[in-house]
Amino acid sequence: MITLLQNFIDAVSLGSLYALTALGVGLLFGVLRLINFAHANFITIGAYAIIVPSTNAIATLYIGAWHWAVMSTAVVVIVVALAVVTEFIVFRPLRRADPPTLLVASFALAYALQYITLLIYDGRPKAVDIGSNLAEQVMVGELRIPKLEILTIAVTLALIVSLALFLKRTRYGIQIRAAAEDFRMARLLGVRANTVIAVAFALSGVLAAAVSLLFLARTGMLAPRMGLPLVLIAFVATVIGGMGSLVGAAVGGFVVGFASVVLQVVLPVEIRQFRDAFVYLLVIAILLWRPAGLIQVRAITERV
Amino acid sequence: MILDVERLEVRYGRLPAVRDISINVAAGEIVCVVGPNGAGKSTTMLAIAGELTPSRGRLLFEGGPLAGRSSEDTARLGISLVPEGRRIFGTLTVEENLRVASYIRRDRDAAAKDLESLLDRFPILKERFRSPAGRLSGGEQQILAIARGMLTRPKLMLVDEPSLGLAPKNVDLVYELLRSLREAGMTLLIVEQNLDRVMDVADRVYVMRDGRVQLSGTVVALKGSAELEAAYFGFDRGAA
């Protein structure tokens, strides 16, 4: 029973990271019909932002050495600025382009950002130590829960609730939801396309920054491609959750997190290294069962 | 004139959907553009609203050119389009649909008052205020779409095929609403296939067919005339 609960908490924690990433990807897909692979670089750059920019093999903390609240705020500001600037430079001139063009542009942006990261920080992975006290475990009866898992789950919950409140209660949130449903109609009512899209990018930046820090605290390692596996899984999560549905993206993230942990436990040791293949088999099964994803949205309309 | 459409031409690729049409609307007037399916009526509306770019001709609103303005700018100038098929935001609540429209306004207190009076006027919207708009019936959605357009406090409201796909009872409801807008002094340009319906609310009518204006005149002059039917149907019924 204890093992089961322990695995459950692991699954929620891993699913939280996937859900946060999937929400960042899903938010932009909802508004722009853009699958932004550069989201991986937002995560990576957010993580690298805490060290002194240098090609040295040994990382020296800079922002990472500040008080955790100041550090988190600084990383959020950096990633949000990056997200908004890339929107302005890359995606705004392509406003009337079709989704495949946007997808290619996002790949190009992802590569450009990756090579800029390599130039500044070098390609070798660097060990960093942030929040080492988060590895400590809290005992709840016989259950041992690492503080990091509690933090990950708490931050995810707080961000999901805040995002939901923002989208439901605020002027820009309601405009984002209207634009996600029918962007042309929203514009006919005077909704500013550029503002709504910039706000959506900023929100995806906040989510990416949170993932940067939580993922880095988990792995303790900086690498130029560290965000990519998360975004690939997040993309899968948005597909099985139902493209265009934010609830679906979050649910999809948790489903993939759960599937990964469950398979890790139940697969025989000799085939455990092929766990991801089984996760993707499950994804295929879900899509065969529900081709439009778990949460189905209305027909996807044209954007802008 | 609040709106002047001069020798407008709109193309879809190479195909002209609207050829050389001229329409004008004076403040406080209700003008209807009637014609069969494919006549180019909705295309004209979309061009005025900034959704489509004309290939030729001029669009003037309050004497200033509309060319090159986006749909969001056109809305901010005071032109509101209630589009064909209503296009309400189905996953948003009735309240949120109305709020999206009111964000265009700077006079927030007046906008809040307008919202209240709209809700008093349409109790169904008040009743379903917090329900997803997608759950409303077709007629209720049309009322919501018109209310949403009104809430932007437009100087000119474009209403595209308001009776399309509605049960006769709901069409009555929608036309009752349009009549009340007329009494409130609103300027309206309505596109409709249903000739009999518009003759009851309009001051002037333009008949469009094959992308061209075939006939125009006041309702008083044209109502029940053979000339009107011939222009609409493309033949003289009497002669046939």
Coordinates of C-alpha atoms in Angstrom, one line a residue:
Chain A
M1 CA 0.0 0.0 0.0
I2 CA 2.8 2.4 0.9
T3 CA 4.7 1.5 -2.3
L4 CA 1.5 2.2 -4.2
L5 CA 1.0 5.6 -2.6
Q6 CA 4.7 6.4 -3.1
N7 CA 4.3 5.6 -6.8
F8 CA 1.2 7.6 -7.0
I9 CA 3.0 10.7 -5.7
D10 CA 5.8 10.1 -8.1
A11 CA 3.3 9.9 -10.9
V12 CA 1.5 13.1 -9.9
S13 CA 4.8 14.9 -9.6
L14 CA 6.1 13.8 -13.0
G15 CA 2.7 14.4 -14.5
S16 CA 2.7 17.9 -13.1
L17 CA 5.9 18.8 -15.1
Y18 CA 4.4 17.3 -18.2
A19 CA 1.0 19.1 -17.6
L20 CA 2.7 22.5 -17.1
T21 CA 4.7 22.0 -20.3
A22 CA 1.6 20.8 -22.2
L23 CA -0.3 23.8 -21.0
G24 CA 2.4 26.2 -22.3
V25 CA 2.3 24.4 -25.7
G26 CA -1.5 24.1 -25.7
L27 CA -2.1 27.7 -24.9
L28 CA -0.3 28.9 -28.0
F29 CA -1.9 26.2 -30.1
G30 CA -5.3 27.3 -28.9
V31 CA -4.8 30.9 -29.9
L32 CA -2.5 30.7 -32.9
R33 CA -2.8 27.1 -34.1
L34 CA 1.0 27.1 -33.5
I35 CA 2.9 24.1 -32.2
N36 CA 5.8 26.0 -30.7
F37 CA 8.8 23.7 -30.5
A38 CA 10.8 26.7 -29.3
H39 CA 9.0 26.2 -26.0
A40 CA 11.7 23.6 -25.3
N41 CA 14.3 26.4 -25.6
F42 CA 12.3 28.7 -23.3
I43 CA 12.6 26.0 -20.7
T44 CA 16.3 25.4 -21.4
I45 CA 17.2 29.1 -21.4
G46 CA 15.2 29.6 -18.2
A47 CA 17.3 27.0 -16.5
Y48 CA 20.6 28.3 -17.9
A49 CA 19.7 31.8 -16.8
I50 CA 20.6 31.0 -13.2
I51 CA 24.3 30.6 -13.9
V52 CA 27.0 33.1 -15.0
P53 CA 27.1 33.0 -18.8
S54 CA 30.3 31.2 -19.7
T55 CA 31.7 28.3 -21.6
N56 CA 33.5 26.9 -18.5
A57 CA 32.8 23.3 -17.7
I58 CA 32.0 24.3 -14.1
A59 CA 28.8 26.3 -13.6
T60 CA 28.9 29.3 -11.3
L61 CA 25.6 30.3 -9.9
Y62 CA 24.5 33.9 -10.5
I63 CA 20.8 34.4 -10.3
G64 CA 20.6 30.9 -8.8
A65 CA 22.5 32.2 -5.8
W66 CA 19.9 34.8 -5.0
H67 CA 17.0 34.3 -2.5
W68 CA 14.6 31.7 -4.0
A69 CA 11.8 34.2 -4.4
V70 CA 14.0 36.8 -6.2
M71 CA 15.6 34.0 -8.3
S72 CA 12.2 32.6 -9.4
T73 CA 10.9 36.1 -10.3
A74 CA 14.0 36.9 -12.3
V75 CA 13.8 33.6 -14.3
V76 CA 10.1 34.3 -15.0
V77 CA 10.9 37.8 -16.2
I78 CA 13.7 36.5 -18.4
V79 CA 11.6 33.7 -20.0
V80 CA 8.5 35.9 -20.5
A81 CA 10.7 38.6 -22.1
L82 CA 12.2 35.9 -24.4
A83 CA 8.8 34.5 -25.3
V84 CA 7.3 38.0 -26.1
V85 CA 10.4 39.1 -28.1
T86 CA 10.4 35.9 -30.2
E87 CA 6.7 36.5 -30.9
F88 CA 7.4 40.0 -32.0
I89 CA 10.4 39.1 -34.2
V90 CA 9.5 35.8 -35.6
F91 CA 5.7 35.1 -35.4
R92 CA 4.2 38.6 -35.8
P93 CA 5.5 39.0 -39.3
L94 CA 4.0 35.6 -40.1
R95 CA 0.6 36.5 -38.8
R96 CA -1.2 35.5 -41.9
A97 CA 0.9 32.4 -42.6
D98 CA -0.6 29.0 -42.6
P99 CA 0.1 26.6 -39.7
P100 CA 2.8 24.5 -41.5
T101 CA 4.8 27.7 -42.1
L102 CA 4.4 28.6 -38.5
L103 CA 5.6 25.1 -37.5
V104 CA 8.7 25.4 -39.7
A105 CA 9.4 28.9 -38.2
S106 CA 9.1 27.5 -34.7
F107 CA 11.7 24.8 -35.7
A108 CA 14.0 27.4 -37.1
L109 CA 13.6 29.5 -33.9
A110 CA 14.2 26.5 -31.8
Y111 CA 17.5 25.7 -33.6
A112 CA 18.6 29.4 -33.5
L113 CA 18.0 29.5 -29.8
Q114 CA 19.7 26.2 -29.2
Y115 CA 22.9 27.3 -31.0
I116 CA 22.9 30.6 -29.2
T117 CA 22.8 28.6 -25.9
L118 CA 25.7 26.5 -27.2
L119 CA 27.7 29.5 -28.1
I120 CA 27.2 31.2 -24.8
Y121 CA 27.3 28.2 -22.4
D122 CA 29.1 25.4 -24.4
G123 CA 27.5 22.1 -25.2
R124 CA 28.8 20.0 -22.2
P125 CA 26.2 19.3 -19.5
K126 CA 26.9 21.3 -16.3
A127 CA 26.0 20.2 -12.8
V128 CA 24.2 22.8 -10.7
D129 CA 23.0 22.7 -7.2
I130 CA 19.8 24.6 -6.6
G131 CA 17.5 23.7 -3.8
S132 CA 19.6 20.8 -2.5
N133 CA 17.5 20.8 0.6
L134 CA 14.5 19.9 -1.6
A135 CA 15.9 16.3 -1.8
E136 CA 15.1 15.9 1.9
Q137 CA 12.2 13.7 2.6
V138 CA 9.1 14.5 4.6
M139 CA 7.8 11.5 6.5
V140 CA 4.0 11.1 6.5
G141 CA 3.4 8.0 8.5
E142 CA 5.5 5.4 6.7
L143 CA 5.4 7.4 3.5
R144 CA 8.6 9.2 2.5
I145 CA 7.9 12.2 0.2
P146 CA 10.8 14.3 -1.2
K147 CA 10.2 18.0 -0.6
L148 CA 10.7 18.6 -4.3
E149 CA 7.8 16.4 -5.2
I150 CA 5.6 18.3 -2.8
L151 CA 6.9 21.6 -4.2
T152 CA 6.3 20.5 -7.8
I153 CA 2.7 19.4 -7.1
A154 CA 2.0 22.6 -5.1
V155 CA 3.5 24.9 -7.8
T156 CA 1.6 23.1 -10.6
L157 CA -1.7 23.3 -8.7
A158 CA -1.1 27.0 -8.0
L159 CA -0.3 27.7 -11.6
I160 CA -3.2 25.7 -13.0
V161 CA -5.6 27.5 -10.6
S162 CA -4.1 30.9 -11.4
L163 CA -4.2 30.2 -15.1
A164 CA -7.8 29.1 -14.9
L165 CA -8.8 32.2 -12.9
F166 CA -6.9 34.4 -15.3
L167 CA -8.6 32.9 -18.3
K168 CA -12.0 33.0 -16.6
R169 CA -12.0 36.3 -14.8
T170 CA -9.8 38.8 -16.5
R171 CA -10.4 40.9 -19.6
Y172 CA -7.4 39.4 -21.4
G173 CA -8.2 35.9 -20.3
I174 CA -11.7 36.1 -21.7
Q175 CA -10.4 37.6 -24.9
I176 CA -7.8 34.8 -25.2
R177 CA -10.6 32.2 -24.9
A178 CA -12.8 34.0 -27.4
A179 CA -9.8 34.3 -29.8
A180 CA -9.0 30.6 -29.4
E181 CA -12.5 29.7 -30.4
D182 CA -13.0 32.1 -33.3
F183 CA -10.2 34.6 -33.8
R184 CA -11.8 36.4 -36.8
M185 CA -15.0 37.0 -34.9
A186 CA -13.1 38.2 -31.8
R187 CA -11.3 40.8 -34.1
L188 CA -14.7 41.8 -35.5
L189 CA -15.6 42.7 -32.0
G190 CA -12.5 44.9 -31.7
V191 CA -10.2 42.4 -29.9
R192 CA -6.6 43.4 -30.6
A193 CA -4.9 40.3 -32.1
N194 CA -1.4 41.5 -31.3
T195 CA -2.2 42.1 -27.6
V196 CA -4.0 38.8 -27.2
I197 CA -1.2 36.8 -28.8
A198 CA 1.5 38.7 -26.8
V199 CA -0.3 37.9 -23.6
A200 CA -0.6 34.2 -24.6
F201 CA 3.1 34.1 -25.3
A202 CA 3.8 35.8 -21.9
L203 CA 1.6 33.2 -20.2
S204 CA 3.4 30.3 -21.9
G205 CA 6.7 32.0 -20.8
V206 CA 5.5 31.9 -17.1
L207 CA 4.7 28.2 -17.4
A208 CA 8.1 27.5 -19.2
A209 CA 10.0 29.3 -16.4
A210 CA 8.3 27.3 -13.7
V211 CA 9.2 24.0 -15.6
S212 CA 12.8 25.3 -16.0
L213 CA 13.3 25.6 -12.3
L214 CA 11.4 22.5 -11.2
F215 CA 13.0 20.3 -13.8
L216 CA 16.5 21.6 -13.0
A217 CA 15.9 21.0 -9.3
R218 CA 15.0 17.4 -10.2
T219 CA 17.9 16.6 -12.5
G220 CA 20.6 19.0 -11.2
M221 CA 22.0 19.2 -14.7
L222 CA 22.0 21.9 -17.4
A223 CA 22.1 20.7 -21.0
P224 CA 21.4 22.6 -24.2
R225 CA 18.7 20.2 -25.2
M226 CA 17.2 19.6 -21.8
G227 CA 13.8 21.1 -22.7
L228 CA 13.3 19.0 -25.8
P229 CA 12.1 15.7 -24.3
L230 CA 9.7 17.6 -22.1
V231 CA 8.2 19.4 -25.0
L232 CA 7.9 16.2 -27.1
I233 CA 6.0 14.6 -24.3
A234 CA 4.0 17.7 -23.8
F235 CA 3.1 17.7 -27.5
V236 CA 2.0 14.0 -27.2
A237 CA 0.0 15.1 -24.1
T238 CA -1.8 17.8 -26.0
V239 CA -2.6 15.4 -28.8
I240 CA -4.1 12.7 -26.5
G241 CA -5.7 15.4 -24.4
G242 CA -7.4 16.9 -27.4
M243 CA -5.7 19.6 -29.5
G244 CA -7.2 23.0 -28.6
S245 CA -8.4 22.1 -25.2
L246 CA -6.4 23.4 -22.2
V247 CA -8.1 21.0 -19.8
G248 CA -7.2 18.2 -22.3
A249 CA -3.5 19.4 -22.3
A250 CA -3.3 19.2 -18.5
V251 CA -5.1 15.9 -18.4
G252 CA -2.9 14.5 -21.2
G253 CA 0.2 15.6 -19.2
F254 CA -0.9 13.7 -16.1
V255 CA -1.9 10.6 -18.2
V256 CA 1.6 10.4 -19.7
G257 CA 3.1 11.0 -16.3
F258 CA 1.1 8.3 -14.7
A259 CA 1.7 5.9 -17.6
S260 CA 5.5 6.5 -17.4
V261 CA 5.6 5.8 -13.6
V262 CA 3.2 2.8 -13.8
L263 CA 5.2 1.2 -16.6
Q264 CA 8.4 1.8 -14.7
V265 CA 7.0 -0.2 -11.9
V266 CA 5.2 -3.0 -13.7
L267 CA 7.5 -3.7 -16.6
P268 CA 10.0 -6.6 -16.1
V269 CA 13.5 -5.3 -15.4
E270 CA 14.9 -6.6 -18.7
I271 CA 12.5 -4.5 -20.8
R272 CA 12.2 -1.5 -18.5
Q273 CA 14.7 0.4 -20.7
F274 CA 12.0 0.3 -23.5
R275 CA 9.5 2.0 -21.2
D276 CA 8.9 5.0 -23.6
A277 CA 8.1 2.6 -26.4
F278 CA 5.2 1.3 -24.2
V279 CA 4.1 4.8 -23.3
Y280 CA 3.8 5.6 -27.0
L281 CA 2.0 2.3 -27.6
L282 CA -0.5 3.5 -25.0
V283 CA -0.7 6.9 -26.9
I284 CA -1.5 5.0 -30.1
A285 CA -4.2 3.0 -28.3
I286 CA -5.8 6.1 -26.9
L287 CA -5.8 7.8 -30.3
L288 CA -7.3 4.7 -31.9
W289 CA -10.0 4.8 -29.3
R290 CA -10.6 8.6 -29.4
P291 CA -9.0 10.1 -32.5
A292 CA -9.8 13.6 -31.5
G293 CA -8.3 13.2 -28.0
L294 CA -9.7 12.7 -24.5
I295 CA -11.4 16.1 -24.4
Q296 CA -12.9 16.9 -27.7
V297 CA -13.3 20.5 -28.8
R298 CA -15.5 22.0 -31.5
A299 CA -14.1 21.9 -35.0
I300 CA -10.9 23.9 -35.1
T301 CA -11.5 27.2 -36.9
E302 CA -9.1 29.4 -38.8
R303 CA -7.0 31.8 -36.8
V304 CA -6.5 35.6 -37.2
Chain B
M1 CA -24.0 59.5 -45.6
I2 CA -22.6 57.4 -42.8
L3 CA -21.5 54.7 -45.3
D4 CA -20.6 55.0 -49.0
V5 CA -19.7 52.0 -51.0
E6 CA -18.5 53.1 -54.4
R7 CA -18.0 50.8 -57.3
L8 CA -16.8 48.0 -55.0
E9 CA -15.2 44.9 -56.5
V10 CA -14.2 41.9 -54.3
R11 CA -12.5 38.8 -55.6
Y12 CA -11.9 35.3 -54.2
G13 CA -8.7 34.6 -56.0
R14 CA -9.5 35.4 -59.6
L15 CA -13.2 35.0 -59.2
P16 CA -15.1 38.2 -58.7
A17 CA -17.8 37.7 -56.1
V18 CA -18.9 41.4 -56.1
R19 CA -18.6 43.5 -59.3
D20 CA -18.9 47.3 -59.4
I21 CA -21.5 47.8 -56.7
S22 CA -22.4 51.1 -55.1
I23 CA -24.5 51.3 -51.9
N24 CA -25.0 54.1 -49.4
V25 CA -26.5 54.3 -46.0
A26 CA -27.6 57.5 -44.2
A27 CA -27.5 57.9 -40.4
G28 CA -30.6 56.5 -38.7
E29 CA -31.7 54.6 -41.8
I30 CA -32.3 50.9 -42.3
V31 CA -31.1 49.7 -45.6
C32 CA -31.5 46.1 -46.8
V33 CA -29.5 44.2 -49.4
V34 CA -31.6 41.3 -50.7
G35 CA -30.8 38.7 -53.2
P36 CA -30.6 35.0 -53.8
N37 CA -27.8 32.7 -52.5
G38 CA -24.4 33.6 -54.1
A39 CA -25.4 37.1 -55.0
G40 CA -22.4 38.6 -53.2
K41 CA -24.3 40.1 -50.3
S42 CA -22.2 38.5 -47.5
T43 CA -19.0 39.3 -49.4
T44 CA -20.0 42.9 -49.4
M45 CA -20.6 42.9 -45.7
L46 CA -17.3 41.2 -45.0
A47 CA -15.5 43.8 -47.1
I48 CA -17.1 46.7 -45.2
A49 CA -16.2 45.1 -41.9
G50 CA -12.5 44.8 -42.9
E51 CA -12.5 41.0 -43.2
L52 CA -12.0 41.0 -47.0
T53 CA -9.8 43.4 -49.0
P54 CA -11.6 44.9 -52.0
S55 CA -9.8 44.6 -55.4
R56 CA -11.3 47.9 -56.6
G57 CA -13.6 50.7 -55.5
R58 CA -13.9 52.8 -52.4
L59 CA -15.4 52.3 -48.9
L60 CA -16.1 55.5 -47.0
F61 CA -17.3 55.6 -43.4
E62 CA -18.3 59.0 -42.1
G63 CA -16.5 60.4 -45.1
G64 CA -13.1 58.7 -44.2
P65 CA -11.7 55.7 -46.1
L66 CA -11.9 52.2 -44.7
A67 CA -9.4 50.7 -47.1
G68 CA -6.4 49.1 -45.4
R69 CA -8.1 49.0 -42.0
S70 CA -8.2 45.6 -40.2
S71 CA -11.4 44.3 -38.9
E72 CA -10.5 45.2 -35.3
D73 CA -9.8 48.8 -36.4
T74 CA -13.1 48.9 -38.3
A75 CA -14.9 47.7 -35.2
R76 CA -13.2 50.4 -33.1
L77 CA -14.4 53.0 -35.7
G78 CA -18.0 52.0 -34.9
I79 CA -18.9 49.4 -37.4
S80 CA -20.3 46.1 -35.9
L81 CA -20.9 43.0 -37.9
V82 CA -23.4 40.4 -36.7
P83 CA -22.2 37.7 -39.1
E84 CA -24.0 35.0 -41.0
G85 CA -24.3 31.9 -38.8
R86 CA -24.1 34.1 -35.7
R87 CA -20.6 32.9 -34.7
I88 CA -21.2 33.3 -31.0
F89 CA -18.4 31.9 -28.8
G90 CA -20.0 28.6 -27.8
T91 CA -17.6 27.6 -25.0
L92 CA -17.9 31.0 -23.4
T93 CA -20.9 31.9 -21.2
V94 CA -23.5 34.3 -22.4
E95 CA -22.0 36.9 -20.0
E96 CA -18.5 36.4 -21.4
N97 CA -19.8 36.7 -25.0
L98 CA -21.2 40.1 -24.0
R99 CA -18.1 41.1 -22.1
V100 CA -15.8 40.5 -25.1
A101 CA -18.0 43.0 -27.0
S102 CA -17.9 45.6 -24.2
Y103 CA -14.1 45.6 -23.9
I104 CA -13.9 47.8 -27.0
R105 CA -15.5 50.7 -25.0
R106 CA -13.7 53.2 -22.8
D107 CA -16.9 54.4 -21.1
R108 CA -17.0 51.4 -18.7
D109 CA -19.9 52.7 -16.6
A110 CA -22.0 53.4 -19.6
A111 CA -21.1 49.9 -21.0
A112 CA -22.2 48.3 -17.7
K113 CA -25.5 50.2 -17.8
D114 CA -26.0 49.2 -21.4
L115 CA -25.4 45.6 -20.4
E116 CA -28.0 45.8 -17.7
S117 CA -30.6 47.3 -20.0
L118 CA -29.9 44.7 -22.6
L119 CA -30.5 42.0 -20.0
D120 CA -33.7 43.6 -18.9
R121 CA -34.8 43.7 -22.5
F122 CA -33.8 40.1 -23.3
P123 CA -34.8 38.1 -20.2
I124 CA -33.6 34.9 -21.9
L125 CA -30.0 36.2 -21.8
K126 CA -30.4 37.1 -18.2
E127 CA -31.7 33.6 -17.4
R128 CA -28.9 31.9 -19.2
F129 CA -26.3 34.5 -18.2
R130 CA -23.8 32.0 -16.8
S131 CA -24.5 29.1 -19.2
P132 CA -22.3 28.3 -22.1
A133 CA -23.6 30.2 -25.2
G134 CA -23.4 27.0 -27.2
R135 CA -26.3 25.6 -25.3
L136 CA -28.7 28.4 -26.4
S137 CA -31.2 27.6 -29.2
G138 CA -30.7 29.1 -32.7
G139 CA -33.0 32.0 -32.0
E140 CA -31.5 32.7 -28.7
Q141 CA -28.0 32.6 -30.2
Q142 CA -29.1 35.1 -32.9
I143 CA -30.4 37.4 -30.2
L144 CA -27.1 37.1 -28.3
A145 CA -25.2 37.8 -31.5
I146 CA -27.2 41.0 -32.1
A147 CA -27.0 42.0 -28.4
R148 CA -23.2 41.5 -28.6
G149 CA -23.1 43.7 -31.6
M150 CA -25.2 46.4 -29.9
L151 CA -23.0 46.3 -26.8
T152 CA -20.0 47.7 -28.9
R153 CA -22.3 50.7 -29.3
P154 CA -21.8 50.9 -33.1
K155 CA -22.6 53.8 -35.3
L156 CA -23.5 51.3 -38.0
M157 CA -24.6 47.7 -37.4
L158 CA -24.2 45.2 -40.3
V159 CA -26.6 42.2 -39.8
D160 CA -25.9 39.3 -42.2
E161 CA -28.8 36.9 -42.8
P162 CA -30.4 37.2 -39.4
S163 CA -33.2 34.7 -40.2
L164 CA -31.0 32.0 -41.7
G165 CA -31.6 28.6 -40.2
L166 CA -34.1 29.8 -37.7
A167 CA -37.6 28.4 -37.0
P168 CA -40.4 30.9 -38.1
K169 CA -41.2 31.7 -34.4
N170 CA -37.5 32.7 -33.8
V171 CA -37.5 34.7 -37.1
D172 CA -40.4 36.7 -35.7
L173 CA -38.5 37.3 -32.5
V174 CA -35.4 38.5 -34.3
Y175 CA -37.3 40.9 -36.6
E176 CA -39.1 42.3 -33.7
L177 CA -35.7 43.1 -32.2
L178 CA -34.5 44.7 -35.4
R179 CA -37.7 46.8 -35.6
S180 CA -37.0 48.0 -32.0
L181 CA -33.5 48.9 -33.0
R182 CA -35.0 51.0 -35.8
E183 CA -37.2 52.8 -33.3
A184 CA -34.1 53.4 -31.1
G185 CA -32.6 55.3 -34.1
M186 CA -29.8 52.8 -34.9
T187 CA -28.4 52.7 -38.4
L188 CA -28.6 49.3 -39.9
L189 CA -27.4 47.6 -43.0
I190 CA -29.2 44.2 -43.2
V191 CA -28.4 41.4 -45.7
E192 CA -31.3 38.9 -46.2
Q193 CA -32.6 36.4 -48.7
N194 CA -36.1 36.7 -47.2
L195 CA -37.6 39.5 -49.3
D196 CA -40.9 39.7 -47.5
R197 CA -39.3 40.0 -44.1
V198 CA -37.1 42.9 -44.9
M199 CA -39.8 44.9 -46.6
D200 CA -41.4 45.3 -43.1
V201 CA -38.3 46.9 -41.5
A202 CA -36.3 48.6 -44.2
D203 CA -36.4 52.2 -45.5
R204 CA -34.6 51.3 -48.7
V205 CA -33.7 48.2 -50.5
Y206 CA -30.9 47.1 -52.9
V207 CA -31.5 43.9 -54.9
M208 CA -28.3 42.0 -55.7
R209 CA -27.8 39.1 -58.1
D210 CA -24.6 37.7 -59.6
G211 CA -22.4 40.1 -57.8
R212 CA -24.2 43.2 -59.1
V213 CA -26.9 45.6 -57.8
Q214 CA -29.9 45.0 -60.1
L215 CA -32.3 47.4 -58.5
S216 CA -32.5 49.9 -55.7
G217 CA -35.1 52.2 -54.2
T218 CA -37.3 52.9 -51.3
V219 CA -39.5 50.3 -49.8
V220 CA -42.5 52.5 -50.3
A221 CA -41.8 52.6 -54.1
L222 CA -40.8 49.0 -54.5
K223 CA -43.0 47.0 -52.2
G224 CA -45.1 44.4 -54.1
S225 CA -43.8 45.7 -57.5
A226 CA -43.2 43.3 -60.4
E227 CA -40.0 45.2 -61.0
L228 CA -38.7 44.1 -57.5
E229 CA -39.6 40.4 -58.1
A230 CA -38.0 40.5 -61.6
A231 CA -34.8 41.9 -60.2
Y232 CA -34.8 39.3 -57.3
F233 CA -35.6 36.2 -59.3
G234 CA -33.9 37.2 -62.5
F235 CA -37.0 37.1 -64.7
D236 CA -40.4 38.7 -65.0
R237 CA -42.9 36.4 -63.4
G238 CA -45.7 38.1 -65.3
A239 CA -44.0 37.4 -68.6
A240 CA -43.3 33.8 -67.7

